[in-house]
Amino acid sequence: MPTYRAPVEDTLYLLRDVLGYERFGNLPGFEDAGLDTVEAILSEAGKLCEEVLAPLNRSGDQEGCVRHADGSVTTPKGFKEAFRAFTEGGWLGLSANPEYGGQGLPHTLACVCNEFSSAANMAFSMYPGLTAGAIAALNEHGSAEQKALYLPRMIEGRWTGTMNLTEPHCGTDLGLLKTKASPQPDGSYRITGTKIFISAGENDLAENIVHLVLARIDGAPEGVKGISLFVVPKFIVDADGNPGARNGVVCGSIEHKMGIHANSTCVMNYDGATGWLVGEANKGLKAMFVMMNEARLGVAIQGLAQSEVAYQNAVAYARDRLQGRALSGTKAPDKPADPIIVHPDVRRTLLTIRSFNEAARALVLWTALQGDVSHRSADEKTRIAADDMMGLMTPVLKGVLTDRGFDNAVAAQQMFGGHGYIAEWGMEQFVRDARIAMIYEGANGIQALDLVGRKLSANGGRAVMAFFKEVGGFLKENAADAGMAPFVAPLKQASDDLQKATMWFMTNAMAKPDNAGAGSTDYMHLFGLVALGFMWGKMAKASLSALDANPGDHFHSAKLMTGRFFMERVLPETSLRLTRIATGADTMMAMPAEMF
Amino acid sequence: MPTYRAPVEDTLYLLRDVLGYERFGNLPGFEDAGLDTVEAILSEAGKLCEEVLAPLNRSGDQEGCVRHADGSVTTPKGFKEAFRAFTEGGWLGLSANPEYGGQGLPHTLACVCNEFSSAANMAFSMYPGLTAGAIAALNEHGSAEQKALYLPRMIEGRWTGTMNLTEPHCGTDLGLLKTKASPQPDGSYRITGTKIFISAGENDLAENIVHLVLARIDGAPEGVKGISLFVVPKFIVDADGNPGARNGVVCGSIEHKMGIHANSTCVMNYDGATGWLVGEANKGLKAMFVMMNEARLGVAIQGLAQSEVAYQNAVAYARDRLQGRALSGTKAPDKPADPIIVHPDVRRTLLTIRSFNEAARALVLWTALQGDVSHRSADEKTRIAADDMMGLMTPVLKGVLTDRGFDNAVAAQQMFGGHGYIAEWGMEQFVRDARIAMIYEGANGIQALDLVGRKLSANGGRAVMAFFKEVGGFLKENAADAGMAPFVAPLKQASDDLQKATMWFMTNAMAKPDNAGAGSTDYMHLFGLVALGFMWGKMAKASLSALDANPGDHFHSAKLMTGRFFMERVLPETSLRLTRIATGADTMMAMPAEMF
């Protein structure tokens, strides 16, 4: 049975020593969240995740969700009580609008809690996760009346929320969507159509479910410019918020999936359901896209979370499992064999995972802080710069953290030999659960296209230039520091590779966009590697200075060794990525479709 | 519902045009297996796999195996009939000893059939696969009496076979095994102990099950030098081969696994079961190791097989699924969107998989032919050289084909977006099934150690020198051929990287074996890439000459384009592998185990 321990100490180190969290103290929501408060909050969140959510992860996977003949869905045993504990602790509204009962704390802290809960129980964490997404969408685009009606109950966790985008014939290409919305005399709409892959679409955790639905108003233009956003509650509510009549939306079936069995993935049938327009007509996709950065960052965090919990269990096993002797001579002569952690190949695997996890956590927090600044700073220029960075980094984090997070879960599973393949040990569940994060909220190939096709060139490349400037500044600042040399030189090399790749696109992809598409995934990973390497640079600096004050400190020594491993073994991949990008699209486009 | 088409044409091309199959015509078993016969055999095998085995793959996964209270196990619906069709077609004994009813055909052809059946239904193919392994072990090490008793019925498929090595506390390190064998006055042994992860350990396909079991005779030396091999039938057979009394071995439980649900993975409890020694006492491990090359090649083939069937289904989906428009302008103006195969990133993914599959198939056949030569050539020097090459390539194929095969199944699944995560579409099963191949028959980390620690240095490096000589000869031979330039130059570069890495080990790993362990997995993959690139060189040569004769031929044009893709995009990974190897073990060994 796998276990989980929330990395509270590592998170505090990152906020305090690496990312200068206290610099943000003047932003709204940050004033009341000094580092002492943050520590108290994270310890409490960690406890809930370790003690309440983690123990339900295996049983939830085995039991799964059950749909009944009337379309209702039962979640696994214990989920209802856990959801109650979660919402009563106020975790759902941690960063939500205080006007409607939220705590208004930094979204960065919500991201940390998301990491903990996703690692403890990914399928569970999606119920509050999707509710939080729906809360944010309504808070941003809903009318005052809609906000007053829905938000307090959702923030309280009495009602859950969902996002209804995908249809059988369209996922990526939402311009093809067919769900119809017919205006009614009372100002409402009748919504008709089929939505698929609706996470948490039906469940027994809440008194009501608030569906946010993309649909096309009768006579609206074709394509993405004719899509509107609607709110469609499972039970229609009166002006006082009391759920009344059952609305015309039911769960037609739940999907049998590779993983996240404890989350109900529903086919939702809308049959003249009553809905209300959210925001402007035909601007629905734009409204959803505003929420996309947060949602995609949330999925990136799931990649990190599965990698973290898989690592923790692989280390415990590697310390415990006796098999063979060290190549350099017996290490545990009193035992029938040495623990497998003596073997270099086991350490290589573990350090590959760990050196990712720690840098990915830093990158999530760094990006999340940009998100908070972009929403909360009083200064417009600061807000714009932060929003640029958030927009640029979002596809990188979504694609890279979920791809590598999955690979890491697979590598951690491998440490268990045959036991890793057996359900009882829990490792194979991490792999199955991690797999979805590469797919939903925009498959990773789409993230790569978003990065290369949109984010790179937006505003004349302003965001990417700012990123290069920040990395370049860091390199210059530390160029003369001998202790930093093992970090500065490889990061410089990697950053050069990224700049060359960017330049290659400028030269070769303007006239021939296929050259951008052909290199997009490699570019996304190249970017991610540089960003992770940059985080290792920042961590090395913080830990070197901590070791100056307190030589031999284990936490900081381990940081430096892990970081050096990343610089030596992981970061050089940038050169391969650049080589591939520079081969362009010609070979792959030459083959006619029928010859594949 | 996924489909499968056996790559008969591609296999014939490899045997005939690329690997010079006809050169082997003078070997025993090859005389009666000219190319026409081979074509007939493979077409027949393909038909069985496509029409009988593939349709049971999904249902077998859903249904799984069921163990009953008496320890008996029921396989999924249709498996019994399919096994009957398989054995009645003579497929189990294709390359088995004709003295006992086998057909004595080249083992290479059995490898091809193994690819087809593993792709069609991996869980099913393990039943005959393990039986074939047990047949080979008994054929090699059994007494005349044992052979006469067991082999004819196993070859006929009336009895199945198993291999019992692993115990709860030992998998890799068999020196720790505890199962006891107590000699009896009648010359038999009483076997007592627990074996785990026994594939096909119990099933309802056959009248009897012949277990080959590693155990320790009372008073035998500790460690690997005290292990003996026993044959333990489920029902004790009389001298005429009639199954009689039930033996003291039962299936205690079956494992709940990530995949291959339709194969029963059993805990086998031996409680004073009657067994007979196979071969010499205390030489059991050596006897099993003789079989290891074939068994590991069989698992390598499973990696290729899952990659192949996943590719076929991904291509079909990519041609069919309409979503978005081509970056270079609309390609299907009459449709609401373009098929996704227009997108470079989709093509990149598909060609990554395909360029592996075709080279991996070539490499399997090239290696399998070495295996046949090593067993069947009349010339001792030829036999030794072939055995060297087989021994060297076995860990490379097992590790690389299963690692990349799994990655490819994941990549193919990704093409389906959300549908790839849903069981109904079948793609996620390929991923779950492919995962085990990286683990069993020696986890891939162990393959890498076998390569670096044993195979590389065996006989003063004779095998690896022969490999370099062969690749070097090919490069020299084709150096002046302009058409071959896109293949020769990258292969030269990759081969140089491999030679440098080999030299690095010679210089740095003798005194410090951790340096070999730290680079072992990277070295295995580097070796695999060069070997796959070498196969692309051979295929390019064959297809260029075919195109000379018949310009515009689609089959050969596709080969060249796919091969160029491999040379441009995949092969350059060798340089990254070399970089990693050359960083050595210091960083990863510096961290104390408790700091992980």
PDB file of N, CA and C in Angstrom, chain A residues 168-173 256 258-259 319 321 323-324 345 347-348 354 410 413-414 421 423 428 432 435 438 518 521 568-569 580 583-584 587-588 591 593 595-596, chain B residues 168-173 256 258-259 319 321 323-324 344-345 347-348 354 410 413-414 421 423 428 432 435 438 518 521 568-569 580 583-584 587-588 591 593 595-596:
ATOM      1  N   PRO A 168     -18.666  14.439 -29.251  1.00  0.00           N
ATOM      2  CA  PRO A 168     -18.061  13.245 -29.862  1.00  0.00           C
ATOM      3  C   PRO A 168     -17.167  13.563 -31.063  1.00  0.00           C
ATOM      4  N   HIS A 169     -17.532  14.544 -31.865  1.00  0.00           N
ATOM      5  CA  HIS A 169     -16.778  14.840 -33.083  1.00  0.00           C
ATOM      6  C   HIS A 169     -15.832  16.012 -32.898  1.00  0.00           C
ATOM      7  N   CYS A 170     -15.770  16.573 -31.715  1.00  0.00           N
ATOM      8  CA  CYS A 170     -14.821  17.684 -31.553  1.00  0.00           C
ATOM      9  C   CYS A 170     -14.282  17.819 -30.149  1.00  0.00           C
ATOM     10  N   GLY A 171     -12.959  17.891 -30.084  1.00  0.00           N
ATOM     11  CA  GLY A 171     -12.275  18.119 -28.829  1.00  0.00           C
ATOM     12  C   GLY A 171     -11.392  19.330 -29.006  1.00  0.00           C
ATOM     13  N   THR A 172     -10.309  19.143 -29.741  1.00  0.00           N
ATOM     14  CA  THR A 172      -9.400  20.245 -30.036  1.00  0.00           C
ATOM     15  C   THR A 172     -10.091  21.349 -30.827  1.00  0.00           C
ATOM     16  N   ASP A 173     -10.857  20.938 -31.838  1.00  0.00           N
ATOM     17  CA  ASP A 173     -11.426  21.889 -32.798  1.00  0.00           C
ATOM     18  C   ASP A 173     -12.848  22.239 -32.396  1.00  0.00           C
ATOM     19  N   HIS A 256     -15.462   3.853 -19.259  1.00  0.00           N
ATOM     20  CA  HIS A 256     -14.514   2.928 -18.648  1.00  0.00           C
ATOM     21  C   HIS A 256     -13.134   3.357 -19.097  1.00  0.00           C
ATOM     22  N   MET A 258      -8.745   4.123 -18.516  1.00  0.00           N
ATOM     23  CA  MET A 258      -7.468   3.546 -18.090  1.00  0.00           C
ATOM     24  C   MET A 258      -7.188   3.828 -16.613  1.00  0.00           C
ATOM     25  N   GLY A 259      -7.572   5.002 -16.151  1.00  0.00           N
ATOM     26  CA  GLY A 259      -7.295   5.387 -14.768  1.00  0.00           C
ATOM     27  C   GLY A 259      -8.304   6.389 -14.255  1.00  0.00           C
ATOM     28  N   ARG A 319      15.190   1.450  -0.675  1.00  0.00           N
ATOM     29  CA  ARG A 319      15.930   1.351   0.588  1.00  0.00           C
ATOM     30  C   ARG A 319      15.686   0.017   1.279  1.00  0.00           C
ATOM     31  N   ARG A 321      14.254  -3.064  -0.310  1.00  0.00           N
ATOM     32  CA  ARG A 321      14.340  -4.301  -1.087  1.00  0.00           C
ATOM     33  C   ARG A 321      15.787  -4.795  -1.157  1.00  0.00           C
ATOM     34  N   GLN A 323      18.509  -7.207  -2.780  1.00  0.00           N
ATOM     35  CA  GLN A 323      18.658  -7.969  -4.016  1.00  0.00           C
ATOM     36  C   GLN A 323      20.037  -7.688  -4.603  1.00  0.00           C
ATOM     37  N   GLY A 324      20.860  -8.698  -4.686  1.00  0.00           N
ATOM     38  CA  GLY A 324      22.183  -8.531  -5.273  1.00  0.00           C
ATOM     39  C   GLY A 324      23.134  -7.757  -4.363  1.00  0.00           C
ATOM     40  N   ASP A 345      22.332   2.305 -11.296  1.00  0.00           N
ATOM     41  CA  ASP A 345      21.203   2.458 -12.219  1.00  0.00           C
ATOM     42  C   ASP A 345      19.914   2.806 -11.471  1.00  0.00           C
ATOM     43  N   ARG A 347      19.914   4.556  -8.605  1.00  0.00           N
ATOM     44  CA  ARG A 347      20.113   5.962  -8.221  1.00  0.00           C
ATOM     45  C   ARG A 347      19.902   6.898  -9.411  1.00  0.00           C
ATOM     46  N   ARG A 348      20.386   6.492 -10.558  1.00  0.00           N
ATOM     47  CA  ARG A 348      20.176   7.285 -11.771  1.00  0.00           C
ATOM     48  C   ARG A 348      18.680   7.513 -11.994  1.00  0.00           C
ATOM     49  N   ARG A 354      13.642  12.777  -9.104  1.00  0.00           N
ATOM     50  CA  ARG A 354      13.701  13.797  -8.057  1.00  0.00           C
ATOM     51  C   ARG A 354      14.158  15.157  -8.584  1.00  0.00           C
ATOM     52  N   VAL A 410       6.316   5.938 -14.639  1.00  0.00           N
ATOM     53  CA  VAL A 410       6.711   4.666 -15.256  1.00  0.00           C
ATOM     54  C   VAL A 410       8.075   4.221 -14.716  1.00  0.00           C
ATOM     55  N   GLN A 413       7.760   3.008 -11.162  1.00  0.00           N
ATOM     56  CA  GLN A 413       7.134   1.670 -11.194  1.00  0.00           C
ATOM     57  C   GLN A 413       8.182   0.605 -11.503  1.00  0.00           C
ATOM     58  N   GLN A 414       9.102   0.946 -12.409  1.00  0.00           N
ATOM     59  CA  GLN A 414      10.127  -0.004 -12.844  1.00  0.00           C
ATOM     60  C   GLN A 414      11.021  -0.449 -11.674  1.00  0.00           C
ATOM     61  N   TYR A 421       3.988  -4.110 -11.353  1.00  0.00           N
ATOM     62  CA  TYR A 421       2.902  -4.390 -12.314  1.00  0.00           C
ATOM     63  C   TYR A 421       1.635  -4.843 -11.603  1.00  0.00           C
ATOM     64  N   ALA A 423      -1.448  -4.571  -8.989  1.00  0.00           N
ATOM     65  CA  ALA A 423      -2.289  -3.472  -8.503  1.00  0.00           C
ATOM     66  C   ALA A 423      -2.077  -3.181  -7.014  1.00  0.00           C
ATOM     67  N   GLU A 428       1.264   0.971 -10.300  1.00  0.00           N
ATOM     68  CA  GLU A 428       0.673   0.995 -11.646  1.00  0.00           C
ATOM     69  C   GLU A 428      -0.505   1.975 -11.695  1.00  0.00           C
ATOM     70  N   ARG A 432      -1.307   4.854 -14.518  1.00  0.00           N
ATOM     71  CA  ARG A 432      -2.584   4.985 -15.235  1.00  0.00           C
ATOM     72  C   ARG A 432      -3.227   6.345 -14.995  1.00  0.00           C
ATOM     73  N   ARG A 435      -1.439   9.254 -16.817  1.00  0.00           N
ATOM     74  CA  ARG A 435      -1.548   9.255 -18.277  1.00  0.00           C
ATOM     75  C   ARG A 435      -2.541  10.287 -18.803  1.00  0.00           C
ATOM     76  N   MET A 438      -1.621  14.099 -19.804  1.00  0.00           N
ATOM     77  CA  MET A 438      -1.018  14.425 -21.106  1.00  0.00           C
ATOM     78  C   MET A 438      -2.088  14.695 -22.158  1.00  0.00           C
ATOM     79  N   ALA A 518       6.418  20.893 -37.186  1.00  0.00           N
ATOM     80  CA  ALA A 518       7.307  19.726 -37.123  1.00  0.00           C
ATOM     81  C   ALA A 518       8.242  19.782 -35.912  1.00  0.00           C
ATOM     82  N   THR A 521       6.793  20.084 -30.682  1.00  0.00           N
ATOM     83  CA  THR A 521       6.918  19.298 -29.448  1.00  0.00           C
ATOM     84  C   THR A 521       8.345  19.336 -28.919  1.00  0.00           C
ATOM     85  N   GLU A 568      24.068  17.706 -15.245  1.00  0.00           N
ATOM     86  CA  GLU A 568      24.932  16.770 -15.968  1.00  0.00           C
ATOM     87  C   GLU A 568      24.159  15.818 -16.874  1.00  0.00           C
ATOM     88  N   ARG A 569      23.044  15.298 -16.377  1.00  0.00           N
ATOM     89  CA  ARG A 569      22.393  14.161 -17.031  1.00  0.00           C
ATOM     90  C   ARG A 569      21.113  14.517 -17.774  1.00  0.00           C
ATOM     91  N   ARG A 580      16.879  18.089 -33.718  1.00  0.00           N
ATOM     92  CA  ARG A 580      15.652  17.628 -34.363  1.00  0.00           C
ATOM     93  C   ARG A 580      14.864  18.765 -34.997  1.00  0.00           C
ATOM     94  N   THR A 583      15.949  19.938 -38.390  1.00  0.00           N
ATOM     95  CA  THR A 583      15.769  19.103 -39.583  1.00  0.00           C
ATOM     96  C   THR A 583      14.500  19.485 -40.339  1.00  0.00           C
ATOM     97  N   GLY A 584      13.622  20.242 -39.704  1.00  0.00           N
ATOM     98  CA  GLY A 584      12.451  20.754 -40.404  1.00  0.00           C
ATOM     99  C   GLY A 584      11.413  19.716 -40.762  1.00  0.00           C
ATOM    100  N   THR A 587      10.973  15.943 -44.682  1.00  0.00           N
ATOM    101  CA  THR A 587      10.877  14.487 -44.752  1.00  0.00           C
ATOM    102  C   THR A 587       9.495  13.994 -44.330  1.00  0.00           C
ATOM    103  N   MET A 588       9.007  14.533 -43.228  1.00  0.00           N
ATOM    104  CA  MET A 588       7.728  14.001 -42.721  1.00  0.00           C
ATOM    105  C   MET A 588       6.534  14.425 -43.572  1.00  0.00           C
ATOM    106  N   MET A 591       5.692  12.256 -47.311  1.00  0.00           N
ATOM    107  CA  MET A 591       4.994  10.985 -47.472  1.00  0.00           C
ATOM    108  C   MET A 591       3.487  11.208 -47.637  1.00  0.00           C
ATOM    109  N   ALA A 593      -0.448  10.630 -47.384  1.00  0.00           N
ATOM    110  CA  ALA A 593      -1.191  10.051 -46.250  1.00  0.00           C
ATOM    111  C   ALA A 593      -1.461   8.566 -46.452  1.00  0.00           C
ATOM    112  N   MET A 595       0.325   6.403 -47.816  1.00  0.00           N
ATOM    113  CA  MET A 595       1.504   5.541 -47.700  1.00  0.00           C
ATOM    114  C   MET A 595       1.899   5.263 -46.245  1.00  0.00           C
ATOM    115  N   PHE A 596       1.229   5.903 -45.302  1.00  0.00           N
ATOM    116  CA  PHE A 596       1.553   5.657 -43.882  1.00  0.00           C
ATOM    117  C   PHE A 596       1.125   4.245 -43.489  1.00  0.00           C
TER     118      PHE A 596
ATOM    119  N   PRO B 168       8.904 -14.654  -3.560  1.00  0.00           N
ATOM    120  CA  PRO B 168       8.548 -13.315  -3.054  1.00  0.00           C
ATOM    121  C   PRO B 168       9.761 -12.440  -2.752  1.00  0.00           C
ATOM    122  N   HIS B 169      10.826 -13.014  -2.258  1.00  0.00           N
ATOM    123  CA  HIS B 169      11.988 -12.230  -1.846  1.00  0.00           C
ATOM    124  C   HIS B 169      13.085 -12.234  -2.908  1.00  0.00           C
ATOM    125  N   CYS B 170      12.873 -12.897  -4.029  1.00  0.00           N
ATOM    126  CA  CYS B 170      13.929 -12.862  -5.039  1.00  0.00           C
ATOM    127  C   CYS B 170      13.401 -12.983  -6.455  1.00  0.00           C
ATOM    128  N   GLY B 171      13.848 -12.039  -7.261  1.00  0.00           N
ATOM    129  CA  GLY B 171      13.532 -12.057  -8.675  1.00  0.00           C
ATOM    130  C   GLY B 171      14.845 -12.021  -9.442  1.00  0.00           C
ATOM    131  N   THR B 172      15.468 -10.858  -9.427  1.00  0.00           N
ATOM    132  CA  THR B 172      16.760 -10.683 -10.077  1.00  0.00           C
ATOM    133  C   THR B 172      17.823 -11.587  -9.447  1.00  0.00           C
ATOM    134  N   ASP B 173      17.833 -11.608  -8.124  1.00  0.00           N
ATOM    135  CA  ASP B 173      18.907 -12.262  -7.389  1.00  0.00           C
ATOM    136  C   ASP B 173      18.477 -13.675  -6.994  1.00  0.00           C
ATOM    137  N   HIS B 256      -3.738  -9.425  -9.513  1.00  0.00           N
ATOM    138  CA  HIS B 256      -4.478  -8.365 -10.210  1.00  0.00           C
ATOM    139  C   HIS B 256      -3.448  -7.423 -10.790  1.00  0.00           C
ATOM    140  N   MET B 258      -1.775  -4.725 -13.977  1.00  0.00           N
ATOM    141  CA  MET B 258      -2.030  -3.570 -14.832  1.00  0.00           C
ATOM    142  C   MET B 258      -2.563  -4.000 -16.196  1.00  0.00           C
ATOM    143  N   GLY B 259      -2.051  -5.111 -16.699  1.00  0.00           N
ATOM    144  CA  GLY B 259      -2.450  -5.562 -18.033  1.00  0.00           C
ATOM    145  C   GLY B 259      -2.319  -7.064 -18.174  1.00  0.00           C
ATOM    146  N   ARG B 319      -6.091   9.116 -40.201  1.00  0.00           N
ATOM    147  CA  ARG B 319      -6.645   9.341 -41.545  1.00  0.00           C
ATOM    148  C   ARG B 319      -8.117   9.684 -41.493  1.00  0.00           C
ATOM    149  N   ARG B 321     -10.009  10.866 -38.483  1.00  0.00           N
ATOM    150  CA  ARG B 321     -10.481  11.886 -37.548  1.00  0.00           C
ATOM    151  C   ARG B 321     -10.325  13.280 -38.158  1.00  0.00           C
ATOM    152  N   GLN B 323     -10.347  17.227 -37.692  1.00  0.00           N
ATOM    153  CA  GLN B 323     -10.172  18.169 -36.583  1.00  0.00           C
ATOM    154  C   GLN B 323      -9.171  19.239 -37.002  1.00  0.00           C
ATOM    155  N   GLY B 324      -9.627  20.474 -37.086  1.00  0.00           N
ATOM    156  CA  GLY B 324      -8.729  21.571 -37.449  1.00  0.00           C
ATOM    157  C   GLY B 324      -8.348  21.544 -38.930  1.00  0.00           C
ATOM    158  N   PRO B 344       1.901  18.208 -39.020  1.00  0.00           N
ATOM    159  CA  PRO B 344       3.274  17.714 -38.879  1.00  0.00           C
ATOM    160  C   PRO B 344       3.514  16.967 -37.565  1.00  0.00           C
ATOM    161  N   ASP B 345       2.930  17.450 -36.479  1.00  0.00           N
ATOM    162  CA  ASP B 345       3.209  16.810 -35.191  1.00  0.00           C
ATOM    163  C   ASP B 345       2.613  15.398 -35.129  1.00  0.00           C
ATOM    164  N   ARG B 347       2.318  13.472 -37.878  1.00  0.00           N
ATOM    165  CA  ARG B 347       3.232  12.707 -38.728  1.00  0.00           C
ATOM    166  C   ARG B 347       4.547  12.394 -38.012  1.00  0.00           C
ATOM    167  N   ARG B 348       5.031  13.373 -37.292  1.00  0.00           N
ATOM    168  CA  ARG B 348       6.253  13.147 -36.509  1.00  0.00           C
ATOM    169  C   ARG B 348       6.062  11.964 -35.564  1.00  0.00           C
ATOM    170  N   ARG B 354       6.767   4.229 -36.604  1.00  0.00           N
ATOM    171  CA  ARG B 354       6.965   3.363 -37.757  1.00  0.00           C
ATOM    172  C   ARG B 354       8.438   3.113 -38.062  1.00  0.00           C
ATOM    173  N   VAL B 410       2.341   4.363 -26.039  1.00  0.00           N
ATOM    174  CA  VAL B 410       1.856   5.587 -25.386  1.00  0.00           C
ATOM    175  C   VAL B 410       1.662   6.695 -26.425  1.00  0.00           C
ATOM    176  N   GLN B 413      -1.377   6.006 -28.540  1.00  0.00           N
ATOM    177  CA  GLN B 413      -2.566   6.299 -27.740  1.00  0.00           C
ATOM    178  C   GLN B 413      -2.858   7.803 -27.747  1.00  0.00           C
ATOM    179  N   GLN B 414      -1.800   8.593 -27.700  1.00  0.00           N
ATOM    180  CA  GLN B 414      -1.938  10.052 -27.645  1.00  0.00           C
ATOM    181  C   GLN B 414      -2.637  10.607 -28.890  1.00  0.00           C
ATOM    182  N   TYR B 421      -7.888   7.265 -23.965  1.00  0.00           N
ATOM    183  CA  TYR B 421      -7.907   6.916 -22.536  1.00  0.00           C
ATOM    184  C   TYR B 421      -9.076   5.989 -22.194  1.00  0.00           C
ATOM    185  N   ALA B 423     -11.350   2.649 -22.522  1.00  0.00           N
ATOM    186  CA  ALA B 423     -11.075   1.237 -22.770  1.00  0.00           C
ATOM    187  C   ALA B 423     -11.630   0.755 -24.112  1.00  0.00           C
ATOM    188  N   GLU B 428      -5.517   1.983 -24.857  1.00  0.00           N
ATOM    189  CA  GLU B 428      -4.946   1.949 -23.510  1.00  0.00           C
ATOM    190  C   GLU B 428      -4.569   0.523 -23.114  1.00  0.00           C
ATOM    191  N   ARG B 432      -1.023  -0.815 -21.460  1.00  0.00           N
ATOM    192  CA  ARG B 432      -0.953  -1.622 -20.233  1.00  0.00           C
ATOM    193  C   ARG B 432      -0.269  -2.965 -20.490  1.00  0.00           C
ATOM    194  N   ARG B 435       3.546  -2.681 -21.067  1.00  0.00           N
ATOM    195  CA  ARG B 435       4.334  -2.282 -19.893  1.00  0.00           C
ATOM    196  C   ARG B 435       5.092  -3.457 -19.264  1.00  0.00           C
ATOM    197  N   MET B 438       8.833  -4.609 -20.259  1.00  0.00           N
ATOM    198  CA  MET B 438      10.016  -3.920 -19.720  1.00  0.00           C
ATOM    199  C   MET B 438      10.470  -4.541 -18.401  1.00  0.00           C
ATOM    200  N   ALA B 518      26.468   3.221 -13.860  1.00  0.00           N
ATOM    201  CA  ALA B 518      25.832   4.529 -14.029  1.00  0.00           C
ATOM    202  C   ALA B 518      25.493   4.814 -15.486  1.00  0.00           C
ATOM    203  N   THR B 521      22.273   1.854 -18.739  1.00  0.00           N
ATOM    204  CA  THR B 521      21.020   2.002 -19.489  1.00  0.00           C
ATOM    205  C   THR B 521      21.220   2.895 -20.711  1.00  0.00           C
ATOM    206  N   GLU B 568      17.374  11.271 -39.448  1.00  0.00           N
ATOM    207  CA  GLU B 568      17.357  12.695 -39.093  1.00  0.00           C
ATOM    208  C   GLU B 568      16.900  12.946 -37.662  1.00  0.00           C
ATOM    209  N   ARG B 569      15.864  12.242 -37.252  1.00  0.00           N
ATOM    210  CA  ARG B 569      15.170  12.613 -36.014  1.00  0.00           C
ATOM    211  C   ARG B 569      15.443  11.691 -34.837  1.00  0.00           C
ATOM    212  N   ARG B 580      25.809  11.598 -21.517  1.00  0.00           N
ATOM    213  CA  ARG B 580      25.407  11.152 -20.175  1.00  0.00           C
ATOM    214  C   ARG B 580      26.374  10.108 -19.615  1.00  0.00           C
ATOM    215  N   THR B 583      29.539  11.355 -18.042  1.00  0.00           N
ATOM    216  CA  THR B 583      29.527  12.083 -16.766  1.00  0.00           C
ATOM    217  C   THR B 583      29.833  11.146 -15.601  1.00  0.00           C
ATOM    218  N   GLY B 584      29.762   9.839 -15.825  1.00  0.00           N
ATOM    219  CA  GLY B 584      30.170   8.897 -14.787  1.00  0.00           C
ATOM    220  C   GLY B 584      29.243   8.815 -13.588  1.00  0.00           C
ATOM    221  N   THR B 587      28.466  11.894  -9.150  1.00  0.00           N
ATOM    222  CA  THR B 587      27.376  12.685  -8.569  1.00  0.00           C
ATOM    223  C   THR B 587      26.320  11.785  -7.945  1.00  0.00           C
ATOM    224  N   MET B 588      25.931  10.739  -8.692  1.00  0.00           N
ATOM    225  CA  MET B 588      24.829   9.916  -8.177  1.00  0.00           C
ATOM    226  C   MET B 588      25.233   9.047  -6.983  1.00  0.00           C
ATOM    227  N   MET B 591      25.463  10.868  -2.964  1.00  0.00           N
ATOM    228  CA  MET B 591      24.351  11.110  -2.039  1.00  0.00           C
ATOM    229  C   MET B 591      24.119   9.890  -1.145  1.00  0.00           C
ATOM    230  N   ALA B 593      22.258   7.174   1.079  1.00  0.00           N
ATOM    231  CA  ALA B 593      20.937   6.583   0.826  1.00  0.00           C
ATOM    232  C   ALA B 593      19.839   7.285   1.621  1.00  0.00           C
ATOM    233  N   MET B 595      19.547  10.305   2.354  1.00  0.00           N
ATOM    234  CA  MET B 595      19.211  11.646   1.870  1.00  0.00           C
ATOM    235  C   MET B 595      18.302  11.636   0.637  1.00  0.00           C
ATOM    236  N   PHE B 596      18.064  10.455   0.088  1.00  0.00           N
ATOM    237  CA  PHE B 596      17.181  10.388  -1.088  1.00  0.00           C
ATOM    238  C   PHE B 596      15.753  10.758  -0.700  1.00  0.00           C
TER     239      PHE B 596
END
